[in-house]
CSV table of C-alpha atoms in Angstrom, one decimal:
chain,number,residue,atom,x,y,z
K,1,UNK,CA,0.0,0.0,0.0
K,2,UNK,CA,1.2,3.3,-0.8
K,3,UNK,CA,1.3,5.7,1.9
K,4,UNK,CA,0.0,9.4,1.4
K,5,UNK,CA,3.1,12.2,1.5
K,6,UNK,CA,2.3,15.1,3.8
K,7,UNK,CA,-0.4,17.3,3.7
K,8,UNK,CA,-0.4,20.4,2.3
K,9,UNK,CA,-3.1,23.3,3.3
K,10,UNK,CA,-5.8,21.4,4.9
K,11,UNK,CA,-9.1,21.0,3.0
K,12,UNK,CA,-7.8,22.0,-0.6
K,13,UNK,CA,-8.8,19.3,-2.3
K,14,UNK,CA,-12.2,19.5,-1.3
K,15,UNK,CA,-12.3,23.2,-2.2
K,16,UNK,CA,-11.0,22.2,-5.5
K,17,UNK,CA,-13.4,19.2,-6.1
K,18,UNK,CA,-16.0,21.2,-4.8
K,19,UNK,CA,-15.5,23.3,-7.5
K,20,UNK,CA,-15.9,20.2,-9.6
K,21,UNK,CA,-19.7,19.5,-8.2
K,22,UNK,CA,-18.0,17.0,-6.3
K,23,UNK,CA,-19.2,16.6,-2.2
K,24,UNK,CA,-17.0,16.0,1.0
K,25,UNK,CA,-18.8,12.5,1.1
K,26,UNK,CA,-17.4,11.1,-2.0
K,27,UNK,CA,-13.9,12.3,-2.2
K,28,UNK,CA,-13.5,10.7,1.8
K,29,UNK,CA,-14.8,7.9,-0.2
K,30,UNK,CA,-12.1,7.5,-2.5
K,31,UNK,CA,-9.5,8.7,0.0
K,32,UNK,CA,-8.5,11.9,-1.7
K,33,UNK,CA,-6.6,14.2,-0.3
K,34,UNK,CA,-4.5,17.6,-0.1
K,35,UNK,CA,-0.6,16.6,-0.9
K,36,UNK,CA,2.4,19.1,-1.5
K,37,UNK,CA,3.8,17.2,-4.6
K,38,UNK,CA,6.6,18.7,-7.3
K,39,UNK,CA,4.9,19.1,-11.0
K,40,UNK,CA,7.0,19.2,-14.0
K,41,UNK,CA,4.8,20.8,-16.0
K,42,UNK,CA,4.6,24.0,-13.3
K,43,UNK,CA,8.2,23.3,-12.6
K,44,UNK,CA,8.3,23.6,-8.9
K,45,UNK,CA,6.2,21.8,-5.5
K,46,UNK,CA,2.4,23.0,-5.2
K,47,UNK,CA,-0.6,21.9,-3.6
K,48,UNK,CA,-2.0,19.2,-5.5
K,49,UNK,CA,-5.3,17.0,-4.8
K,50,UNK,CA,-3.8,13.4,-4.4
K,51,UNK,CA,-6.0,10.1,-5.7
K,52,UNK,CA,-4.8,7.4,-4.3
K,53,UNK,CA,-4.7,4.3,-6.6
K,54,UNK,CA,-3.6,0.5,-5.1
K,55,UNK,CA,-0.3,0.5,-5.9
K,56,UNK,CA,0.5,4.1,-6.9
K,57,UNK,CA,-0.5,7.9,-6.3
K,58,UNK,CA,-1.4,10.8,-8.8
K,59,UNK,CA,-1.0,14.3,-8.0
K,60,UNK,CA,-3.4,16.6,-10.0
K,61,UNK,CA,-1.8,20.2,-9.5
K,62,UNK,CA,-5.0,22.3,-7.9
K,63,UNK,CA,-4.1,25.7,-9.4
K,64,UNK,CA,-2.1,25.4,-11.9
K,65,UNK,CA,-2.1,22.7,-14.7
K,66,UNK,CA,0.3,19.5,-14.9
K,67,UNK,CA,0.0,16.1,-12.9
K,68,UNK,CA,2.8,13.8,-11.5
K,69,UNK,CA,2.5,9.7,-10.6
K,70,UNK,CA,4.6,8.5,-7.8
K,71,UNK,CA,4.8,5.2,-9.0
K,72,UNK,CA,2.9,3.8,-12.3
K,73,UNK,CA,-0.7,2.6,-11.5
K,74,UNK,CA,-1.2,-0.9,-13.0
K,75,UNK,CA,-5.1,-0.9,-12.4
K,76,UNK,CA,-8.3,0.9,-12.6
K,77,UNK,CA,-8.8,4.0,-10.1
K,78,UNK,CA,-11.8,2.9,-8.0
K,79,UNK,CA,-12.1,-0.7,-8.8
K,80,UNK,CA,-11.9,-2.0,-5.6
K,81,UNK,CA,-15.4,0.1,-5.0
K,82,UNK,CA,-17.1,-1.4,-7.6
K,83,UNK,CA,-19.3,-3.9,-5.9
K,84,UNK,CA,-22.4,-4.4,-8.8
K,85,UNK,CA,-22.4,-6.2,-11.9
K,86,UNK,CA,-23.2,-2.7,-13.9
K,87,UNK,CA,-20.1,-0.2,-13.8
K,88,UNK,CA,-19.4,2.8,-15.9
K,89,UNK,CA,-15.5,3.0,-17.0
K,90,UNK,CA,-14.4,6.4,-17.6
K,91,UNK,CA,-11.2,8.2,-18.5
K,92,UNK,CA,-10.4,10.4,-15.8
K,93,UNK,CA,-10.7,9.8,-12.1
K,94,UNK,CA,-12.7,13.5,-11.6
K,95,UNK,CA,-15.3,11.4,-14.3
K,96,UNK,CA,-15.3,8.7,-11.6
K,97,UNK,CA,-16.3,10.9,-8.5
K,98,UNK,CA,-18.8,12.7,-10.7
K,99,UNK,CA,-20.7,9.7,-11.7
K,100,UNK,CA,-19.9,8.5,-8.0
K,101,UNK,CA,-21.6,11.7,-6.8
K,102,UNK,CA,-24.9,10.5,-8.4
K,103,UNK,CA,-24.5,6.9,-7.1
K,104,UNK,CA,-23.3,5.1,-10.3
K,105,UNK,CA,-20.5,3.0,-9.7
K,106,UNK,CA,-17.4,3.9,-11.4
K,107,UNK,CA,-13.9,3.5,-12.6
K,108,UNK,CA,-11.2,4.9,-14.2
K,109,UNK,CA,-8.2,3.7,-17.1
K,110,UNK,CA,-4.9,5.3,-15.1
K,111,UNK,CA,-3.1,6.6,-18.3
K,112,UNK,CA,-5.7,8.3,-20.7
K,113,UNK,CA,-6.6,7.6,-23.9
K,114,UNK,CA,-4.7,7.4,-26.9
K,115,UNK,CA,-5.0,7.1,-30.8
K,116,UNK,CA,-2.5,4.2,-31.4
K,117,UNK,CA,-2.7,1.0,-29.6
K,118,UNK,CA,1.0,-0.5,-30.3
K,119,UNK,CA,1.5,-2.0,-26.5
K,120,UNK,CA,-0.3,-3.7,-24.7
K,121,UNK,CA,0.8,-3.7,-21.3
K,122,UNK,CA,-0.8,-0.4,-21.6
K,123,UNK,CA,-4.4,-2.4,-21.4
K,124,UNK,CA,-3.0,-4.3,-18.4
K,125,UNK,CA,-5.7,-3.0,-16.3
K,126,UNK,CA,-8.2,-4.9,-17.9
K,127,UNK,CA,-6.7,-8.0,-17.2
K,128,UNK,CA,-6.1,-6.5,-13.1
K,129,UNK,CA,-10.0,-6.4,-13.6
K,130,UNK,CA,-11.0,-9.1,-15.1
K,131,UNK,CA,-13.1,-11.2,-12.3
K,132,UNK,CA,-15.1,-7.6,-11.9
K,133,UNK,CA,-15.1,-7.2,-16.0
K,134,UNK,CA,-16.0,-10.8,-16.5
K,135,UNK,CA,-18.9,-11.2,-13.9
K,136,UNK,CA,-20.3,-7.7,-15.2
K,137,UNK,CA,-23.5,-7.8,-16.9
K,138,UNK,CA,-23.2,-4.3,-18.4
K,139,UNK,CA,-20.0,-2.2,-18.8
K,140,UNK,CA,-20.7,1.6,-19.4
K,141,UNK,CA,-18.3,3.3,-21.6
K,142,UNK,CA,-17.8,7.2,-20.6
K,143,UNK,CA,-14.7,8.0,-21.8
K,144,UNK,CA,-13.9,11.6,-23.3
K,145,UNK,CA,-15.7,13.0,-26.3
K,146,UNK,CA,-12.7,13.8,-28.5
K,147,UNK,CA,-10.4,11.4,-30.8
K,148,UNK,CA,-8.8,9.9,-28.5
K,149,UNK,CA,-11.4,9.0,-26.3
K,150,UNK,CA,-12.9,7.3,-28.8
K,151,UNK,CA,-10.6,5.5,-30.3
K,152,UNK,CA,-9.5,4.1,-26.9
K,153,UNK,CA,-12.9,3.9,-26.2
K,154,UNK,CA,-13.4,1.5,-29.3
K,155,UNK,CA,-10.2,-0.5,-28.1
K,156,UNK,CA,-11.5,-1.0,-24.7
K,157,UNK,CA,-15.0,-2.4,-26.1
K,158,UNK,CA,-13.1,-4.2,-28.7
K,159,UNK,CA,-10.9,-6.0,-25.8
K,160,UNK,CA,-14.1,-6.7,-23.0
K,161,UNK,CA,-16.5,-7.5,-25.7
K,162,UNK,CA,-19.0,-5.4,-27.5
K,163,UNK,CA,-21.8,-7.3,-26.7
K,164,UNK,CA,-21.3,-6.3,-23.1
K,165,UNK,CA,-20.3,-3.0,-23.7
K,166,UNK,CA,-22.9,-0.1,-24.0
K,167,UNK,CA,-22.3,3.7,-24.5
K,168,UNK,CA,-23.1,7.4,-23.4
K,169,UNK,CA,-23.7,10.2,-25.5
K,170,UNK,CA,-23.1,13.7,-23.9
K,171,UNK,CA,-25.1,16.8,-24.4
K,172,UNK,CA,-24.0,19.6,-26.9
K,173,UNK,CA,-20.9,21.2,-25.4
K,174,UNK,CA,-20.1,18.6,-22.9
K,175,UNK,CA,-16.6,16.5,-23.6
K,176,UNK,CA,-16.7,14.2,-20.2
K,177,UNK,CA,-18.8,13.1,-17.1
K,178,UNK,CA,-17.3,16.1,-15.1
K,179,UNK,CA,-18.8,18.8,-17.6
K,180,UNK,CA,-22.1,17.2,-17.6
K,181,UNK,CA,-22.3,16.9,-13.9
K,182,UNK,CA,-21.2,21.1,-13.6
K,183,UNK,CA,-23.0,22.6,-16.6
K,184,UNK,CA,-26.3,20.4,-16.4
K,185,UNK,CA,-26.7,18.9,-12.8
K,186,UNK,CA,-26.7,15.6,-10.8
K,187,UNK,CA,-29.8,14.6,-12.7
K,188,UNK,CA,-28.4,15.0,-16.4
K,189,UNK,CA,-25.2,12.9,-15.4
K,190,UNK,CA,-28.1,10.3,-14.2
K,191,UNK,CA,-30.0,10.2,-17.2
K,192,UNK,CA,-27.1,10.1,-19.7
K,193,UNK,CA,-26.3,6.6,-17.7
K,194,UNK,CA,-30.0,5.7,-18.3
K,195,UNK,CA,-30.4,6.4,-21.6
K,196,UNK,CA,-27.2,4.5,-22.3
K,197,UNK,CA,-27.4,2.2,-25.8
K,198,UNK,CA,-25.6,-0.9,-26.5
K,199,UNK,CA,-22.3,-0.6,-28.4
K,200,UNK,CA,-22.6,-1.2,-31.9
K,201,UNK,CA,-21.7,-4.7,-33.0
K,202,UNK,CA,-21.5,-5.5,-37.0
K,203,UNK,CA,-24.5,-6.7,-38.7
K,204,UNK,CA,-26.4,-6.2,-35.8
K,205,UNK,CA,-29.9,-3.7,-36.0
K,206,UNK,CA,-32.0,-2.4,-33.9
K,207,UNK,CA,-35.8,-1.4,-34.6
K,208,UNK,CA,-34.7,1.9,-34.8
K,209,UNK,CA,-32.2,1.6,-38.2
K,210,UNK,CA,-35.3,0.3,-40.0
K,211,UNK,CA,-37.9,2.9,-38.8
K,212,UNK,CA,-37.9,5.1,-42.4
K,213,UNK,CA,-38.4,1.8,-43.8
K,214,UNK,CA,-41.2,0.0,-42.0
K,215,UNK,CA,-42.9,3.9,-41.8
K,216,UNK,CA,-43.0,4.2,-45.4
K,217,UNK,CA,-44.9,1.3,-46.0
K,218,UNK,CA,-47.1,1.4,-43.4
K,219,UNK,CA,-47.9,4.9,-45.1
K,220,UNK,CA,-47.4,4.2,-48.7
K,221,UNK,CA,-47.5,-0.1,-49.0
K,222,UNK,CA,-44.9,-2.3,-50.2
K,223,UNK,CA,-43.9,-1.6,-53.4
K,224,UNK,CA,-44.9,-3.3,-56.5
K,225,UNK,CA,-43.0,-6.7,-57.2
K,226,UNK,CA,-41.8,-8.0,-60.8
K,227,UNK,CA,-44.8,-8.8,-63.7
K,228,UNK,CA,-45.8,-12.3,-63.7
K,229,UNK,CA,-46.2,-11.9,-67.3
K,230,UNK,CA,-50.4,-11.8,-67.0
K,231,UNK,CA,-51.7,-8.4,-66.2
K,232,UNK,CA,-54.9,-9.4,-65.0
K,233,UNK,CA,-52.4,-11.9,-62.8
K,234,UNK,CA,-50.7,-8.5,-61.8
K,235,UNK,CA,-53.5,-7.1,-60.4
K,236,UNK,CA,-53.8,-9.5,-57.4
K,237,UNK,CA,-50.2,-10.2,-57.3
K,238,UNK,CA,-46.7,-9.7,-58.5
K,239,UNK,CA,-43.2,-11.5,-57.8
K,240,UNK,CA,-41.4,-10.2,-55.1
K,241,UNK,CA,-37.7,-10.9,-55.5
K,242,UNK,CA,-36.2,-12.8,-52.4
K,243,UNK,CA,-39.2,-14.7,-51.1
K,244,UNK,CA,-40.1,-17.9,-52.0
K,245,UNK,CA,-43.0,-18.2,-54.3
């Protein structure tokens, strides 16, 4: 187990996930907490809000941008909370306390998404999951609305199994779980979970892809088949290719 550096100001990472429409409640929860951590990208030690994975730590810089790992995080963050057979998998771990903060269980890859899918050891927390991911009935794919997230979205699906996969789709303007749950509210987040559809599997349909069709001839009739050659025959039937006559 990974033990937690030192505090830094008390109480700023849940000022900052606050901020995030994400309560006191959840982030205890998770055990996240306020850590003094040195970010490259910001090129000195800040306070940082510190999510603590099994076997490693990520330090998420609180006012300026840039994140740090101490150590590299072989599993999901927040598996070891999923207790239901119905989990959403998402792409950041602020995307896992949001749908947490609406009482969906959650989870989170540890190394964001990507376009090209060369190695993978880089999909090793899969296999870490795979007793959770096996026994699941439905697996909810949230990851972030841009290339990469859905490319690695498609990998991840691809990997567990479509048929067991199912996906969100966010409001106008919304790119992840987080921006749902600040621009539209607790009750959007919900409702994009149930309103879910299943991921799309080749050659499958659903009623919906054939609504045009089946409308149109409930409003117009089928159309006419090929002559039988007699057109007093024609009037009271016609040959319709591909059914047995």
């Amino acid at each position: 187990i990974v033990q937690l550096p030192q505090k830094g100001r008390e109480g700023d990472h849940y000022l900052y996930l606050k901020g995030r429409g994400i309560s006191m409640g959840v982030s205890d929860r998770y055990g996240v907490s306020t850590a003094e951590h040195y970010i490259r990208d910001a090129g000195k030690t800040v306070p940082t809000v510190a999510l603590p994975y099994r076997d490693a730590i990520k330090f998420r810089a609180i006012e300026l941008k840039g994140w740090a790992f101490q150590n590299s995080p072989k599993h999901l963050f927040g598996i070891d909370l999923v207790n239901s057979d119905e989990f959403v998998i998402t792409e950041g771990e602020i995307d896992t306390l949001s749908y947490a903060e609406v009482g969906v269980e959650a989870c989170s890859i540890p190394h964001g998404a990507r376009t090209k899918f060369s190695d993978d050891a880089k999909f090793d927390f899969l296999w870490d999951a795979r007793e959770k991911i096996e026994g699941a009935k439905k697996i909810i794919i949230s990851l972030d609305n841009d290339a990469p997230g859905l490319a690695t979205a498609e990998e991840i699906a691809r990997r567990i199994g479509k048929s067991k996969c199912w996906r969100v789709t966010y409001p106008e303007g919304c790119k992840d779980a987080n921006d749902v749950l600040v621009k539209h509210g607790p009750d959007a987040l919900k409702s994009m979970v149930d309103c879910a559809e299943p991921w799309p599997v080749s050659g499958l349909y659903d009623a919906q892809h054939f609504y045009k069709e089946v409308l149109d001839a409930y409003e117009n009739g089928l159309p006419p088949g090929s002559s039988t050659g007699y057109g007093a025959v024609d009037e009271f039937y016609t040959v319709a290719p591909g059914q047995l006559t």
